Structure formats: structure tokens, C-alpha cells
XYZ file of C-alpha atoms in Angstrom:
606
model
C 0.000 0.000 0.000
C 2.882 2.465 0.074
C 4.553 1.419 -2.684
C 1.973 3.050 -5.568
C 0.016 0.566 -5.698
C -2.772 2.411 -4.321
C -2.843 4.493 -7.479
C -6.247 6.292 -6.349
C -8.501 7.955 -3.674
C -10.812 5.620 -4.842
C -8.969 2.091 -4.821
C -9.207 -0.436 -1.996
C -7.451 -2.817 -0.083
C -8.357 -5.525 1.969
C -6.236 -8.065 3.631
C -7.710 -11.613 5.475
C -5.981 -14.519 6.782
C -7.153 -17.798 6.110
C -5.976 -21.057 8.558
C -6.344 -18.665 11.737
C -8.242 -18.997 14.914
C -9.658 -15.520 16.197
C -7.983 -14.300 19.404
C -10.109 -13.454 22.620
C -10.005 -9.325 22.902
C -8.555 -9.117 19.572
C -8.974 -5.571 17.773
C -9.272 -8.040 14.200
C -12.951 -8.282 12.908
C -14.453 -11.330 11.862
C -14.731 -12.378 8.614
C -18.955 -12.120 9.001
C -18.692 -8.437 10.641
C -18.234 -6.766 7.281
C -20.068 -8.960 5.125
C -23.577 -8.312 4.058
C -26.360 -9.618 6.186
C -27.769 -13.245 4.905
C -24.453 -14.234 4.060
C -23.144 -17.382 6.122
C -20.107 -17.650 8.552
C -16.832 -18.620 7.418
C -14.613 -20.550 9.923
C -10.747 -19.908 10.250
C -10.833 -16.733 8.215
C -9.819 -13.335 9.525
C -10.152 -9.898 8.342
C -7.202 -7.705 9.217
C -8.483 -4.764 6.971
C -11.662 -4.361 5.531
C -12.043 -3.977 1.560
C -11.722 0.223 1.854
C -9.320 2.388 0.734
C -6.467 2.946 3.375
C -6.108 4.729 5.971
C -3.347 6.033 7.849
C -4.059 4.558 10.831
C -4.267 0.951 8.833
C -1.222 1.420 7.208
C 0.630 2.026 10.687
C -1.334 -1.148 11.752
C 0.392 -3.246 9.114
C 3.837 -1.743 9.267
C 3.928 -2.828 12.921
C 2.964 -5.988 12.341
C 5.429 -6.570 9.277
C 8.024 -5.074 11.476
C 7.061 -7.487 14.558
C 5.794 -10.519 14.493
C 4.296 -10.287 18.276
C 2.034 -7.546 16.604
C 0.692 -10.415 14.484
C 0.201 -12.643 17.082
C -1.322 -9.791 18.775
C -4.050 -10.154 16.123
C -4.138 -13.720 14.725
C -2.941 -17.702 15.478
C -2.515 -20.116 13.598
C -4.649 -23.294 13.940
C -3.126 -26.187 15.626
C -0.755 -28.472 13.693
C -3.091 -31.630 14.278
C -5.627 -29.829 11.821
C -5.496 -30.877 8.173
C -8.591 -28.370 7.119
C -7.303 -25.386 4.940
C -10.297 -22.570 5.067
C -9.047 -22.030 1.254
C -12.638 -21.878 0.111
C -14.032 -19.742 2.710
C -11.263 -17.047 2.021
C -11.901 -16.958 -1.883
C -16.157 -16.560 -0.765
C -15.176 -13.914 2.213
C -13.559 -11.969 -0.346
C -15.918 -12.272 -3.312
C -18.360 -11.283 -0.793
C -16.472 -8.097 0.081
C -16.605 -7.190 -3.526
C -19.872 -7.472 -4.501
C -20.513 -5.482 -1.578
C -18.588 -2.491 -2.737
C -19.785 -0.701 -5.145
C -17.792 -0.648 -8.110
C -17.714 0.261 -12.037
C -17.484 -2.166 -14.755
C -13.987 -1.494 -15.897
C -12.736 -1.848 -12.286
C -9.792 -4.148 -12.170
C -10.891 -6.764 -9.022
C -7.941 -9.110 -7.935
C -7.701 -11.865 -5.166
C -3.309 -12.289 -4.500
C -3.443 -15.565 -2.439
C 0.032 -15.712 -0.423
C 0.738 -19.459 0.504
C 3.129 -21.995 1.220
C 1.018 -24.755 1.432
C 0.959 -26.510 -2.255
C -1.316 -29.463 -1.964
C -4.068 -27.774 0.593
C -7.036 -30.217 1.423
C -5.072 -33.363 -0.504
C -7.104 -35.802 1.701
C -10.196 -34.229 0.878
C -10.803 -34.121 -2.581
C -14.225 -33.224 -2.502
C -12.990 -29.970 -0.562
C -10.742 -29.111 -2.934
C -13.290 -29.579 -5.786
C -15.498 -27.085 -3.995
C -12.926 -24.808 -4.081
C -12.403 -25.159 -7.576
C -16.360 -23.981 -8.034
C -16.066 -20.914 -5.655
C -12.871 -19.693 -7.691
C -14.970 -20.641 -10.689
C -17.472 -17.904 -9.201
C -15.368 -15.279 -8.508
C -13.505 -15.595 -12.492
C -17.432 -15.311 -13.772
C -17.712 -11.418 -11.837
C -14.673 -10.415 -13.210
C -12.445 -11.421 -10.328
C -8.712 -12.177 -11.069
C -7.182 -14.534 -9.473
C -3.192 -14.677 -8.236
C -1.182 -16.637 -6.710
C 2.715 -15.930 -4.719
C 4.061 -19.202 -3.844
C 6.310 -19.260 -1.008
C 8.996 -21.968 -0.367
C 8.261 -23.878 3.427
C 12.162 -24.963 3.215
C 15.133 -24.953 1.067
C 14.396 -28.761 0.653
C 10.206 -28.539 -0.434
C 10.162 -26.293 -2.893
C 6.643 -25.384 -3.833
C 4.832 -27.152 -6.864
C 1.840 -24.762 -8.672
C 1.077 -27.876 -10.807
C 0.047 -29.673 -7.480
C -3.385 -27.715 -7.320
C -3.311 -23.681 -7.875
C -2.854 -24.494 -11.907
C -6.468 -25.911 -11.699
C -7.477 -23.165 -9.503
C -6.416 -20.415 -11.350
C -7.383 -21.931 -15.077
C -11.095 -21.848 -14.115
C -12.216 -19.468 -17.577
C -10.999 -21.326 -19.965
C -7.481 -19.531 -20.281
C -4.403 -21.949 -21.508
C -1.769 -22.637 -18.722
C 0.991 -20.647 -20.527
C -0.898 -17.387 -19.674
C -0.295 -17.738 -15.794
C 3.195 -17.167 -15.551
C 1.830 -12.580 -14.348
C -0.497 -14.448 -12.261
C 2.574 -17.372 -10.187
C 4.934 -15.655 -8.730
C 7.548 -16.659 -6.174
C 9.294 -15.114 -3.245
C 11.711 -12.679 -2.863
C 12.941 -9.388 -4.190
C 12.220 -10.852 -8.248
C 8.805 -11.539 -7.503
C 8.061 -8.437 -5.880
C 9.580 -6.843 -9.093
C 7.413 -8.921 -10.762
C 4.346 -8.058 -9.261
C 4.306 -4.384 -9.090
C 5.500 -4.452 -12.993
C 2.360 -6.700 -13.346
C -0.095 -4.483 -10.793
C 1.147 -1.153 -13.677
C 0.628 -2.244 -16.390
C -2.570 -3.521 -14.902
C -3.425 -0.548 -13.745
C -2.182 1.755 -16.698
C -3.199 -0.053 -19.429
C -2.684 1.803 -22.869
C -5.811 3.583 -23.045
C -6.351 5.288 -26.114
C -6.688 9.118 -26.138
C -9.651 9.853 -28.546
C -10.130 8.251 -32.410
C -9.386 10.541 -35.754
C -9.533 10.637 -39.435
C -7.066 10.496 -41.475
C -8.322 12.420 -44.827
C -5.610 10.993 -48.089
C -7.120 12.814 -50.828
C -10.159 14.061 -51.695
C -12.582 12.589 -54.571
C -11.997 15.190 -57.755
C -15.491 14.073 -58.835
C -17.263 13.968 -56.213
C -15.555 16.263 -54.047
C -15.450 13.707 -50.654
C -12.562 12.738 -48.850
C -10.736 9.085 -48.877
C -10.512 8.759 -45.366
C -8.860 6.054 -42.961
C -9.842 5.963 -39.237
C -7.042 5.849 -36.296
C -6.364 5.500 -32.786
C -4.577 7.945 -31.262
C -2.571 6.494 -28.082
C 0.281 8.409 -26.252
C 2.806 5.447 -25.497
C 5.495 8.001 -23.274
C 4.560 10.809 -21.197
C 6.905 13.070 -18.683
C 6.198 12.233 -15.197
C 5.328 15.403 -13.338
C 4.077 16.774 -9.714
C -0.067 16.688 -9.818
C -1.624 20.149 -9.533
C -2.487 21.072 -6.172
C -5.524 21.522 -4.269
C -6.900 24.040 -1.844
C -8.247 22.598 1.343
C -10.453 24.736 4.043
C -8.088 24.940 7.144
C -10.908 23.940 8.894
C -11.882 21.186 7.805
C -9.328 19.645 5.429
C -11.944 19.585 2.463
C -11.365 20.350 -0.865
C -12.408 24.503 -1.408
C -14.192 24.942 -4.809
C -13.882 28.140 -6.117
C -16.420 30.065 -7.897
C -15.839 33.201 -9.945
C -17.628 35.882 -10.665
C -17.457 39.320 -12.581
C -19.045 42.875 -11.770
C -19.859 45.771 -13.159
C -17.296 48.229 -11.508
C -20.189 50.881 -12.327
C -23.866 49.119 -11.552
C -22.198 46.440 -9.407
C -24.883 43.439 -11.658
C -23.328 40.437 -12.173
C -22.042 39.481 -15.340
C -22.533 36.235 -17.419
C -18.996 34.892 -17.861
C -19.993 33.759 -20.889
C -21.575 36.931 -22.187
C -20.411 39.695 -24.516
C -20.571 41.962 -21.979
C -17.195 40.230 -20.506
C -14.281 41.289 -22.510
C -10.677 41.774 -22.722
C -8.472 43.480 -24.970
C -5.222 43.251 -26.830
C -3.050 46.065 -28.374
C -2.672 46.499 -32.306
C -0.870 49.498 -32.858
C -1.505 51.423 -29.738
C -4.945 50.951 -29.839
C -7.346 48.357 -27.283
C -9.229 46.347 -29.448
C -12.111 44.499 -27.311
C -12.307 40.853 -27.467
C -14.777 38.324 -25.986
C -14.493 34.529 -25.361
C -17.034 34.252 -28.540
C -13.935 35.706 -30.724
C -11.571 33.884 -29.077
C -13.209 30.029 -29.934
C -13.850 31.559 -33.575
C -10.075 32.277 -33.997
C -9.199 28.598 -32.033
C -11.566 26.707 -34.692
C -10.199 29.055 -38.000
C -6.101 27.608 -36.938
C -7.034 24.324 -36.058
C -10.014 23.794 -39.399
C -7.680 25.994 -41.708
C -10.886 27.583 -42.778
C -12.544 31.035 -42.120
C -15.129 32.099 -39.462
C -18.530 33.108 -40.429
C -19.105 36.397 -40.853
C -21.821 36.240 -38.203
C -19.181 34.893 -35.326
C -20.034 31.190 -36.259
C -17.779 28.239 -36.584
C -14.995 28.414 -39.003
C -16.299 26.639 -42.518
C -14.688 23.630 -43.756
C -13.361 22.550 -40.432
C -11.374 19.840 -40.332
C -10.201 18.047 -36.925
C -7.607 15.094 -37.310
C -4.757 14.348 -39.571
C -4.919 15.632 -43.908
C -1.916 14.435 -46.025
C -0.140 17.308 -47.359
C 3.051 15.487 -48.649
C 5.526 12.866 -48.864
C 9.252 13.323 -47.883
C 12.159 11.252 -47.467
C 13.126 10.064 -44.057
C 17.141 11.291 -44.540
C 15.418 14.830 -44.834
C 14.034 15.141 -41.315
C 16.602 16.140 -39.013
C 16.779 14.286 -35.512
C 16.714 17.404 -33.494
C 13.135 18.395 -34.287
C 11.691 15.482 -32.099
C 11.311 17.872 -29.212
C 7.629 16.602 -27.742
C 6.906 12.783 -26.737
C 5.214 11.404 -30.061
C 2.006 9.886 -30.525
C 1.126 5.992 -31.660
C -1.952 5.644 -34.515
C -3.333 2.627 -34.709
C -5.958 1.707 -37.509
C -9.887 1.663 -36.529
C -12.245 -0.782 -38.877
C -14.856 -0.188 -36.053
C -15.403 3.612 -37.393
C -14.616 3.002 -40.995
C -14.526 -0.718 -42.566
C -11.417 -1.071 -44.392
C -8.993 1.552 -42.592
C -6.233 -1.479 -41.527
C -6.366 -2.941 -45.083
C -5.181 0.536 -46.654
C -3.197 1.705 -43.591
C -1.445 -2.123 -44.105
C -0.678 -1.080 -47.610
C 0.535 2.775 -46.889
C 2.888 1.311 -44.311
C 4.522 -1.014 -46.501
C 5.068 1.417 -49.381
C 6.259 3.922 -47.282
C 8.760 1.946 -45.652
C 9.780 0.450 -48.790
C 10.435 3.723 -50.412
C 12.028 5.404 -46.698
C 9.497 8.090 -46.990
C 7.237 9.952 -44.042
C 4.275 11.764 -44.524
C 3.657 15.440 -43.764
C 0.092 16.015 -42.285
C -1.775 18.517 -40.484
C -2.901 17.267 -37.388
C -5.947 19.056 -35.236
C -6.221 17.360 -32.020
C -9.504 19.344 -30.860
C -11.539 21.852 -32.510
C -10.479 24.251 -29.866
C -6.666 23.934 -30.537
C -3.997 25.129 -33.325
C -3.495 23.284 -36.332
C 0.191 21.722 -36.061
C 2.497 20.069 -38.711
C 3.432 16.519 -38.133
C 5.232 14.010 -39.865
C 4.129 10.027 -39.718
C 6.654 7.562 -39.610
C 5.683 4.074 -40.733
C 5.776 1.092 -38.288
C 5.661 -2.501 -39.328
C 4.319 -5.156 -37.420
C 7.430 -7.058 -35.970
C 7.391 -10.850 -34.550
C 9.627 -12.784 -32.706
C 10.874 -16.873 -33.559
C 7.374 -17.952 -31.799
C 5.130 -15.653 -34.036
C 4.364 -13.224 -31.335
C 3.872 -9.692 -31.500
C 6.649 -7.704 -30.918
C 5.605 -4.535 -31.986
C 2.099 -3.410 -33.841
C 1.802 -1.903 -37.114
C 0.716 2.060 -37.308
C 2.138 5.641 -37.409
C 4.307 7.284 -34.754
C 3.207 10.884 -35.197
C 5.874 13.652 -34.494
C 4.539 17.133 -34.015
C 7.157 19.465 -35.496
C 8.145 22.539 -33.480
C 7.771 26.359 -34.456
C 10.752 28.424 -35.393
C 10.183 29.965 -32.319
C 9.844 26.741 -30.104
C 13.646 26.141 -31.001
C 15.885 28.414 -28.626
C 18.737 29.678 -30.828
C 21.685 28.823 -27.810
C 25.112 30.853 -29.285
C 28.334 28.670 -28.738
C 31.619 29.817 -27.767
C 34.427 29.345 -30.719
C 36.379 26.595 -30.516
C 39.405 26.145 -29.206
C 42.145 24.254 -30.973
C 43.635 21.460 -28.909
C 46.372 19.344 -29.995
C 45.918 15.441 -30.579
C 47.824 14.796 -27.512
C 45.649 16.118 -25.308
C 42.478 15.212 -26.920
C 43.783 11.956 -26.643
C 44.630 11.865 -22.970
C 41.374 13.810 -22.171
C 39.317 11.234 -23.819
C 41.588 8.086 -21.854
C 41.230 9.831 -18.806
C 37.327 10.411 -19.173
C 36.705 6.246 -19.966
C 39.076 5.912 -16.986
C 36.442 7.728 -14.731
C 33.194 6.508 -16.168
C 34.780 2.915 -15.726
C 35.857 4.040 -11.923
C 32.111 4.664 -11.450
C 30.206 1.475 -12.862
C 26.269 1.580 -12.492
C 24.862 -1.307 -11.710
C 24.254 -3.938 -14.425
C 20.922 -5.271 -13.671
C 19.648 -1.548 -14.242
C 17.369 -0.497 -16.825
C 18.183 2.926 -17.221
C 15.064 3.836 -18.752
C 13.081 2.396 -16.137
C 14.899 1.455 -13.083
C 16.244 4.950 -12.876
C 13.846 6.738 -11.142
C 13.060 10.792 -10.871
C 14.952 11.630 -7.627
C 12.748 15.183 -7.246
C 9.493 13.400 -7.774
C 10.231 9.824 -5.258
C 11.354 12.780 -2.404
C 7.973 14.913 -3.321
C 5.591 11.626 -2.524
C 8.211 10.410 0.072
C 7.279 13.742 1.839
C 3.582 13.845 0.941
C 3.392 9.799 1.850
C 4.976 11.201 5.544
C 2.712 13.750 5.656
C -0.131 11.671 4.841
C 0.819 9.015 7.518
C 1.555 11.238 10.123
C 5.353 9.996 10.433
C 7.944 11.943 11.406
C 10.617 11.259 8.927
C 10.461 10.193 5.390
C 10.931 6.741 4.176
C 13.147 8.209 0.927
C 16.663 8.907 1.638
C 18.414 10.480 -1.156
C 21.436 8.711 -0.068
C 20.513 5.010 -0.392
C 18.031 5.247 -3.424
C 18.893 7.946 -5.938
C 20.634 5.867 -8.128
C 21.848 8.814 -9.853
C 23.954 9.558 -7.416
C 27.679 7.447 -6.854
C 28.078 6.297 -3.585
C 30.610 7.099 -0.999
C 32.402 3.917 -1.835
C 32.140 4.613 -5.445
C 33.723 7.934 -5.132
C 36.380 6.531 -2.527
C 37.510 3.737 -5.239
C 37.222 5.963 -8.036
C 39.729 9.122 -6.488
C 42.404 8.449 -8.485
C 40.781 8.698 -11.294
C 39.053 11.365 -10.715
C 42.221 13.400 -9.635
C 43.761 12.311 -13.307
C 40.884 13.906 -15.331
C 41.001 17.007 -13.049
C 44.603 17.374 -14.018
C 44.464 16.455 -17.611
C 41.232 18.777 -18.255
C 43.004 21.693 -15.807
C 39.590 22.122 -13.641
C 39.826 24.881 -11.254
C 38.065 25.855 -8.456
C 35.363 28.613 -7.825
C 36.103 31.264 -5.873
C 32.430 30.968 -4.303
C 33.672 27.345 -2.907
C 35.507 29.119 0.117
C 33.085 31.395 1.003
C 30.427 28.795 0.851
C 32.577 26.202 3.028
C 33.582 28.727 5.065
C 29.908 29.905 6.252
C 29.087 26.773 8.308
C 32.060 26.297 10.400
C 33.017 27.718 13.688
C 34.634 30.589 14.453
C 37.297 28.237 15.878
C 37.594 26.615 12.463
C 38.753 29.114 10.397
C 41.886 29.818 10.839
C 42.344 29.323 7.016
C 40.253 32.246 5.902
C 43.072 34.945 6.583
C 45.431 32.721 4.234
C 42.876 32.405 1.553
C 42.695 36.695 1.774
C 46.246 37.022 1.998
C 46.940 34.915 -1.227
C 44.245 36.907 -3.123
C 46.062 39.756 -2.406
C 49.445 38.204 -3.737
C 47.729 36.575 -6.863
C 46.728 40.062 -7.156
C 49.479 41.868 -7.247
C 51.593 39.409 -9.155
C 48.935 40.285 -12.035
C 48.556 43.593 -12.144
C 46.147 45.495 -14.184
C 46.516 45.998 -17.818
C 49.337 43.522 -18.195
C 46.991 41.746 -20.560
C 45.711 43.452 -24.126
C 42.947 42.646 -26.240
C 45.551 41.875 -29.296
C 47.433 39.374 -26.978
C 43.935 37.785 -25.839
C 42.804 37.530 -29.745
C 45.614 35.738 -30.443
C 45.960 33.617 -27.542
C 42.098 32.452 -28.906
C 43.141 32.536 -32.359
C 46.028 30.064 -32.202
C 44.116 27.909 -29.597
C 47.292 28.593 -26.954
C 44.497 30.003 -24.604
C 43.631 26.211 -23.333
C 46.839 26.124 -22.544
C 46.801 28.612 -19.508
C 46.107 27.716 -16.566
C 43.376 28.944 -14.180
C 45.412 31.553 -12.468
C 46.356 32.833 -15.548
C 42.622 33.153 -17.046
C 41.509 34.736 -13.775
C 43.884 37.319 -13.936
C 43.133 38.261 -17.672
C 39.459 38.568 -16.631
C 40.365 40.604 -13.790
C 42.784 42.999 -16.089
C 39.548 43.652 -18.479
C 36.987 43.814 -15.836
C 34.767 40.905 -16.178
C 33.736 38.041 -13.792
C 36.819 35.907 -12.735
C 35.045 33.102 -11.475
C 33.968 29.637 -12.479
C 36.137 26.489 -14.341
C 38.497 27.000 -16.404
C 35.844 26.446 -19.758
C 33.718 29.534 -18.252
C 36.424 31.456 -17.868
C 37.573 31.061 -21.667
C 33.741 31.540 -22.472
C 33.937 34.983 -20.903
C 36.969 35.989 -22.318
C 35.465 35.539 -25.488
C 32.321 36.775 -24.934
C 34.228 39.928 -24.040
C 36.061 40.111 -27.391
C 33.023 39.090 -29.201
């Protein structure tokens, strides 16, 4: 529950033992208390949580009790070792029971995780374990998935699915090869496992709206050839969620309502009226304009047409992608693709037909290396973009399964003014030599720090701003007094101390061979947390200022000697003393590495 599985206010959790005996005084409910009324009593099944979504005072429950086992026993004992019944089938019922209790929509996902290692439960009774079979049967026909994480009893019995949960869990028909998200083992893997199963579960593509994709249009009679698509966005920046305003008071959400006035009469204005206006400046002059003007400018960009002359909608609107042109793929450049790119997928459901011609577009565009140039409309109510298509062909592996779907991955091209022009400093010429031992040194350092193999950087590499914003709204939420994420121990952006402690050697080398300096901010900024005691270095660091200072003096430096100290590339070759005491001569900031420094001098020239 704190590890995002909970992915909404709304989901629910509930969590029952099964093979228990209830304690005397126990604060644990019984499995009947939060069932329906008419429903019968289960034996050996507890309910440690109720199907709700959690709490904070739940959650602190169940840490304690994972963190002591006394807690647990606190709650819940097991039955006695001469008992061979397993309550199996009253758990599966007690929690069937708790969802068709809750009210829930139909695309809800409802799972049942059974944690177990007992692999043969009931094997003397096979009429017990027959009835089981029905009630899982049950819960598969109301949508209910069903789970399973083995757990090993000993190193020497290791647990055996085939035993009896592969007939439990294939109860709808579905071939034994599909269970392999639905048996998992033990351990750090199969925790892995699950919550990589639980998201993509939970965040299944779900396709952002359908379009049309207009070809050409009919010279005779004047209609377009049309495909329909599916327009799904397969990446998508991670971000903070908006905020909310709460009412101090009461800690529920504050909805605010707006409303406009007459500064004159004090009425109140329709928002949506003509009465509300703004204004906007075209050559010194307000012009007034209204949210009615606004929309009929929105629909003209993103239809291409004209509005009405009476304030209508723009004529011959068009909303979706229209072909404007072919291009080959060598003449896109790569640094265009500056927004995360959209997936189309063809749609016979809208128009019959669209995957047999999409099919046949894909293959001769890929055959030919060509994209397509469109105009894509998202909304009537936003800008019409460019975009280019690139073709995608469906892609199998040895067995004949899908690797990757056929369709278009949409790129929306950027405005000239999207594109920040950034102005970089001239070069400076460096000798072979030193490339060379700049480039050694740098592999020797990126080899000094290894990242871990097993990671994924794409996906084990997690935002460290965004896991220590929910670490602090999780602590917030729970009432604890320190967070649970410690930058530390799980940004794995960061080297560790005994990464950086192995790797000082190397790190010394490429500071020498690259001639890094250091700031003149660094001292000052060590210097401001230590005690007065402790700084019996400061003086020194004034007195050789004063020295380095003198040695240089001002005007020792001319702009002809600094233009051809850049010109001839011999500039790199000073050191950081040096540079600070030419920017110092001509009067501009002395501080930073040794690459700003050359950047300013430049700059100053330039």
C-alpha cells in the first residue's frame, strides 16, 4: 500500500488470513462483521483490513505488524498443527463477498493475491478441494482475477503450482501458458514482478480519442478518402499533480467560484456573455475581445478555414490528420523530435477497411524510406500543427508473437520559435595529444564509477525530485515523522561514498588532464558553516588573493594578446590563475572552471 500501488482515492485494499483462529479481545474483525447480512459464517478466516481504501491509521497497523511478528500474534494464530482443514474456500467466498458489496464500475480491475506456502491444501479431501475449484470458478465469472505468490516452506520442499493452484487459477478457460503474471515466487524478483504486473494492470494503454485520417479528396465527387485511427500516447513526462486548496478547517477540498461585476452598476455578469471582454493592443490601440472571438479564432487555426461572418464556426473545419506530402526520411533532421510522439493505430470499427489501406501505406512507405507530412488538429479548440508520420511494421519474434504493432508514430514538429537559438563559444584548438589523454582519462572515470548492471536505465532509474515529493507527501499523509526516501541510499543517480572513494584516483587524473579549477564561491560557501574556531584558514585564503593580485597587475593583458591567444588555440593552454587574472585585467567576472572562464573571455572580445 505504500509502494503506488494504491494508485487512487478511490482504490481499496483488503487483507484476510485464512488457517487462523480468532484471538479473545482481539482488535481483528471477523470475517462475518463486514459482510452483508444473509451471508453465512466462514470458519478460520480473519479480516485484518476491511475492503476500503487505506487509511493512515491501517497502514501504521500493518507496518507494525510486518516489522514485529508479536504484533501479528497480537491479532491472529494459527490453527493447531493436528488440523489438516485449509479454510481455502471460505477465504476466496469472504472476499468475493467483500466485492460485490462495494460498489464498483465495470472497468474496475478486481484481484484476489493468495500468499501461501502450502501446495497441496485439502489433498485428503478431494471433494474440498473440488469445492474450491467452483467458488474460484465464481469469482472468475464477476470479473475477479485470481493470483497466486508461492512461497517456499524450506530450502528442501520447494513449492509445486502444478500440485493444485494451476487448476485453480485456469477456471475461464485460459491456456496454462498465460499464468506465468499471475505465479509468482518469493523474494525481491517476484516483488519486481508483481508491481510491474499491478502497472501495467493498472495503466493499461488507453487510447486518447479516435481521428480521421483524410488521403485525398474525390476530384469528382468532391469527398474525402478517409482512414480511421487510434490515437494512443505510449510516453509521457512524469510530473508533480496540480495542487488543491483545502479549508483549514476542515481539510476539504475549497471549490472556487468566480464571478465578474460591473465596476459601475455592481450586476453580475454572465462569464460567458459579450458583456465580458478583454483586450489586446494592435498598434496602440485596445481592441475588445470576448471569449465568442476567441473560440472563432481557435476553430479558423485548427479547421484551416474562415469564421462566419456572423461569429459562427470556421467553414470547412477539419479536426484530425490531412496528407499534405511525402518526404524522405534522410530529410528530417533528428533534433526536431522535441515533444513525446504519438502511436496511430488503424480503426475498422469507425470506418470498414482503414487497416487494409493503412497495411498497404505502411509497406510502401517503408519500402520507399518516406514519411508523410500532415496537419494534425487534435480538438476543434486547438492550433493546427504540422506533423510528420513515420511508418511502423508489425514485428514478430521466432514464436510468431507480437513484438511490436503496425501504425504511425506521429511527431509534431516545433515552431521556429519553439527552437531556442543557444550561441556557442568558438572553438578552441587542442592538440591530438591532449584530446587523446582527455578522452583516456574520461573512460578511466566513467569505468571508476560502474552503475549497476541489472539496471534499466530507462526504467529502473527513477526521478529523484518526484520519489522525495511523494516520500514527503506519503509522511505527511501518515503522520510519520521522517520520510521513508533517503536520497542517499536510493537515488541511483547519485555514486556512492564507496564509489567515489575507489574511483579518487581517477578522478584526480581527469582534473589534471582537463586543468579544472576551483570557484572562488567554494571558500566562502565552506567557510559559512564552520566555527569561528575553524577558520583559521580564511586569513590565508585573503592574503593569497592579495598576492595573486598583485603578481597580475592590471593591464598587463591586451585585447591583441587575448585575440591571439584564442586565435592560435594557446588560450587552453593557460592555466586557471592565468585566465583569472586576464578577466580581472579587463573587468569581467573571474570566477567559475576553467571552460567559463575562456567563455567569458570571449564573450568579451566578441
Amino acid at each position: 500500500m505504500k509502494t503506488k500501488i494504491i494508485s487512487g482515492e478511490n482504490c481499496s485494499v483488503g487483507i484476510n488470513f485464512f488457517g487462523v483462529r480468532d484471538v479473545e479481545g482481539s482488535a481483528v474483525e471477523s470475517a462475518t462483521s463486514a459482510i452483508p447480512e444473509g451471508s453465512w459464517s466462514s470458519g478460520g478466516v480473519s479480516t485484518l483490513i476491511p475492503l476500503s481504501p487505506p487509511s493512515a491509521a491501517s497502514i501504521r497497523n500493518l507496518q507494525a505488524i510486518v516489522d514485529s511478528s508479536e504484533e501479528l500474534l497480537r491479532h491472529v494464530k494459527p490453527q493447531s498443527r493436528s488440523s489438516t482443514h485449509c479454510p481455502l474456500k471460505q477465504a476466496l467466498w469472504t472476499c468475493s463477498q467483500y466485492f460485490s458489496s462495494k460498489d464498483s464500475k465495470a472497468n474496475e480491475l478486481k484481484r484476489i493475491w493468495i500468499f501461501t506456502n502450502d501446495d497441496r491444501p485439502n489433498a485428503a479431501n478431494p471433494a474440498e478441494q473440488s469445492a474450491t475449484i467452483t467458488v474460484a470458478r465464481d469469482c472468475a465469472q464477476a470479473g475477479i482475477e485470481l493470483s497466486l505468490w508461492h512461497l517456499n516452506q524450506s530450502s528442501e520442499h520447494q513449492f509445486d503450482p502444478t500440485a493444485f493452484y494451476t487448476k485453480l487459477l485456469v477456471v475461464n478457460g485460459e491456456a496454462e501458458g498465460g499464468l506465468e503474471e499471475r505465479m509468482l515466487g518469493g523474494g525481491y524478483d517476484g516483488f519486481d514482478q508483481l508491481m510491474a504486473s499491478v502497472r501495467r494492470k493498472q495503466h493499461r494503454k488507453r487510447r486518447l480519442q479516435s481521428a480521421t485520417f483524410s488521403l485525398s479528396t474525390n476530384p469528382v465527387t468532391g469527398e474525402d478518402v478517409r482512414v480511421a485511427l487510434e490515437v494512443y500516447k505510449t510516453v509521457r513526462a512524469a510530473g508533480k499533480p496540480a495542487h488543491t486548496w483545502l479549508y483549514s478547517r476542515t481539510n476539504e477540498p475549497v471549490k472556487v467560484v468566480s464571478k465578474y461585476f460591473d465596476s459601475t452598476t455592481g450586476a453580475v455578469l454572465a462569464v460567458n456573455s459579450s458583456e465580458v471582454s478583454t483586450y489586446i493592443d494592435v498598434g496602440g490601440n485596445r481592441v475588445p475581445i470576448n471569449k465568442a472571438d476567441v473560440a472563432a479564432v481557435k476553430s479558423s487555426f485548427s479547421g484551416g478555414g474562415l469564421a462566419s461572418s456572423d461569429g459562427g464556426a470556421a467553414k470547412d473545419s477539419f479536426v484530425g490528420l490531412k496528407l499534405l506530402a511525402f518526404i524522405p526520411q534522410c530529410s528530417l533532421p533528428r533534433d526536431l523530435n522535441t515533444d513525446e510522439p504519438y502511436f496511430l493505430f488503424p480503426n475498422d470499427k469507425d470506418i470498414a477497411g482503414s487497416s487494409q489501406l493503412v497495411e498497404c501505406l505502411l509497406r510502401d512507405m517503408s519500402s520507399k524510406k518516406l514519411l508523410a507530412v500532415v496537419r494534425f488538429s487534435r480538438l476543434a479548440s486547438s492550433p493546427a500543427k504540422l506533423a510528420v508520420l513515420l511508418p511502423q511494421l508489425e514485428q514478430l519474434d521466432e514464436d510468431g508473437a507480437q513484438l511490436a504493432p503496425a501504425g504511425f508514430h506521429l511527431m509534431v514538429l516545433p515552431f521556429a520559435e519553439d527552437i531556442r537559438s543557444c550561441p556557442l563559444p568558438a572553438k578552441v584548438a587542442h592538440s591530438d595529444e591532449e584530446m587523446e589523454g582527455a578522452i583516456e582519462a574520461a573512460d578511466a572515470l566513467i569505468n571508476a564509477l560502474p552503475m549497476d548492471p541489472s539496471t534499466v536505465y530507462h526504467k529502473d532509474i527513477e526521478s529523484p525530485a518526484l520519489q522525495q515529493f511523494y516520500s514527503i507527501l506519503e509522511a505527511v499523509a501518515l503522520n510519520e515523522n521522517t520520510q521513508r526516501w533517503n536520497s542517499e541510499q536510493h537515488d541511483k543517480m547519485r555514486p556512492s561514498q564507496e564509489q567515489l572513494a575507489g574511483a579518487a584516483d581517477a578522478l584526480e587524473a581527469f582534473k589534471a588532464v582537463v586543468q579544472l579549477g576551483e570557484s572562488e564561491e567554494a571558500p566562502a560557501s565552506s567557510a559559512r558553516g564552520t566555527k569561528r574556531g575553524a577558520s583559521a584558514a580564511a586569513p590565508k585564503a585573503k592574503k593569497a588573493k592579495v598576492e595573486e593580485k598583485a603578481a597580475s597587475p592590471e593591464g598587463e593583458f591586451t585585447k591583441e594578446e587575448l585575440a591571439a591567444k584564442i586565435k592560435d588555440g594557446s588560450i587552453s593552454k593557460l592555466t586557471v590563475n592565468q585566465l583569472k587574472s586576464m578577466c580581472r585585467s579587463f573587468g569581467v567576472s573571474a570566477t567559475g572552471v576553467k571552460a567559463v572562464l575562456i567563455n567569458t573571455l570571449m564573450q568579451y572580445l566578441a
